[in-house]
Structures are given as structure tokens and as C-alpha cells.
């Protein structure tokens, strides 16, 4: 069970964000990246609800077990990704 004190309202300027949990498709992950435009993105735990899930690391069916593991054991497998900025 997730402690209510661990959940808060999102503010992308908050430097104390430990990680982000997303439920959705690849588009939501890309949108999340835009919310952290001027700083590095914290680790994202992304559960796929979309049709392809190319960027997703976790399946929603494993949601409870994965969140419990991360919160209780403080361990998670990370996939490092780069973000590019382009202008035309």
C-alpha cells in the first residue's frame, strides 16, 4: 500500500521530485519529458496503457509488485535515455 504522504501535486520546478509514475502510452512519456524542459528528468516508472508501448519498461499487470519493490526495497532497473532539442 502506498502511504498518502508520498503523493503530492506535481510542480516541474520542484527540485525534490524523486521519481515520476506514469500510466499511459508513449505519447504521455514524451509529454512528461516536455514538463521538465529546463532541468533533468527524474527517473520515470512508466506503465504501458497504449497500443504499442515501445518506450515502456513496465507492464500494468505488474503494477502493484513493481511499485512495492521500488518503495520498499528502494531498487529499480533504469534505462538511460537522451533527450534532443531541435529547431527549424
Short mmCIF file of C-alpha atoms in Angstrom, two decimals:
data_model
loop_
_atom_site.label_atom_id
_atom_site.label_comp_id
_atom_site.label_asym_id
_atom_site.label_seq_id
_atom_site.Cartn_x
_atom_site.Cartn_y
_atom_site.Cartn_z
CA UNK A 1 0.00 0.00 0.00
CA UNK A 2 1.22 3.48 -0.89
CA UNK A 3 1.43 5.94 2.00
CA UNK A 4 -0.71 9.07 1.36
CA UNK A 5 2.25 11.23 2.40
CA UNK A 6 4.19 10.04 -0.66
CA UNK A 7 1.65 11.50 -3.10
CA UNK A 8 1.70 15.22 -3.89
CA UNK A 9 0.63 17.72 -6.54
CA UNK A 10 3.07 17.94 -9.46
CA UNK A 11 5.27 21.00 -9.86
CA UNK A 12 8.02 20.62 -12.52
CA UNK A 13 10.11 23.31 -10.79
CA UNK A 14 10.24 21.26 -7.57
CA UNK A 15 13.82 20.01 -7.25
CA UNK A 16 12.85 17.36 -4.68
CA UNK A 17 10.95 15.07 -7.08
CA UNK A 18 12.41 11.58 -6.55
CA UNK A 19 10.64 9.85 -9.43
CA UNK A 20 7.55 10.05 -11.63
CA UNK A 21 4.96 7.31 -12.13
CA UNK A 22 3.10 7.35 -15.46
CA UNK A 23 0.18 5.27 -16.70
CA UNK A 24 -0.41 5.65 -20.43
CA UNK A 25 1.14 5.35 -23.85
CA UNK A 26 4.40 6.52 -25.37
CA UNK A 27 2.85 9.96 -26.01
CA UNK A 28 2.40 10.53 -22.30
CA UNK A 29 6.06 9.72 -21.68
CA UNK A 30 7.08 12.22 -24.36
CA UNK A 31 4.75 14.82 -22.82
CA UNK A 32 6.31 14.20 -19.40
CA UNK A 33 9.69 14.99 -20.94
CA UNK A 34 8.41 18.42 -22.02
CA UNK A 35 7.34 19.23 -18.45
CA UNK A 36 10.99 19.09 -17.39
CA UNK A 37 12.31 21.24 -20.25
CA UNK A 38 14.78 23.26 -18.23
CA UNK A 39 16.13 20.57 -15.95
CA UNK A 40 16.99 16.90 -15.97
CA UNK A 41 14.10 14.46 -15.89
CA UNK A 42 13.84 12.39 -12.70
CA UNK A 43 13.53 8.62 -13.10
CA UNK A 44 10.21 7.69 -14.71
CA UNK A 45 8.33 4.50 -13.86
CA UNK A 46 6.15 4.06 -16.92
CA UNK A 47 3.33 1.51 -17.11
CA UNK A 48 2.06 0.98 -20.64
CA UNK A 49 -1.64 1.51 -21.40
CA UNK A 50 -1.10 2.39 -25.06
CA UNK A 51 -1.26 0.23 -28.16
CA UNK A 52 2.48 -0.18 -28.86
CA UNK A 53 4.50 0.67 -25.76
CA UNK A 54 7.88 0.97 -27.47
CA UNK A 55 9.22 3.18 -24.68
CA UNK A 56 7.59 1.40 -21.75
CA UNK A 57 9.67 -0.56 -19.27
CA UNK A 58 6.82 -1.99 -17.21
CA UNK A 59 3.54 -3.75 -17.91
CA UNK A 60 0.49 -2.59 -15.97
CA UNK A 61 -0.28 -6.17 -14.89
CA UNK A 62 2.86 -5.95 -12.69
CA UNK A 63 1.98 -2.52 -11.25
CA UNK A 64 1.49 -3.43 -7.57
CA UNK A 65 4.57 -5.65 -7.37
CA UNK A 66 6.81 -3.12 -9.14
CA UNK A 67 5.71 -0.14 -7.02
CA UNK A 68 6.04 -2.16 -3.79
CA UNK A 69 9.54 -3.23 -4.80
CA UNK A 70 10.63 0.31 -5.62
CA UNK A 71 9.16 1.87 -2.47
CA UNK A 72 10.11 -0.88 -0.04
CA UNK A 73 13.44 -2.13 -1.40
CA UNK A 74 14.46 1.19 -2.96
CA UNK A 75 15.72 -0.61 -6.06
CA UNK A 76 14.76 -0.30 -9.71
CA UNK A 77 16.31 -1.12 -13.07
CA UNK A 78 16.91 2.11 -15.02
CA UNK A 79 17.15 2.58 -18.76
CA UNK A 80 19.08 5.76 -19.53
CA UNK A 81 17.75 7.82 -22.42
CA UNK A 82 18.83 11.00 -24.10
CA UNK A 83 16.70 13.99 -24.96
CA UNK A 84 17.48 16.05 -28.06
CA UNK A 85 16.50 19.63 -28.76
CA UNK A 86 15.89 20.57 -32.39
CA UNK A 87 14.88 23.79 -34.08
CA UNK A 88 13.94 24.58 -37.65
#
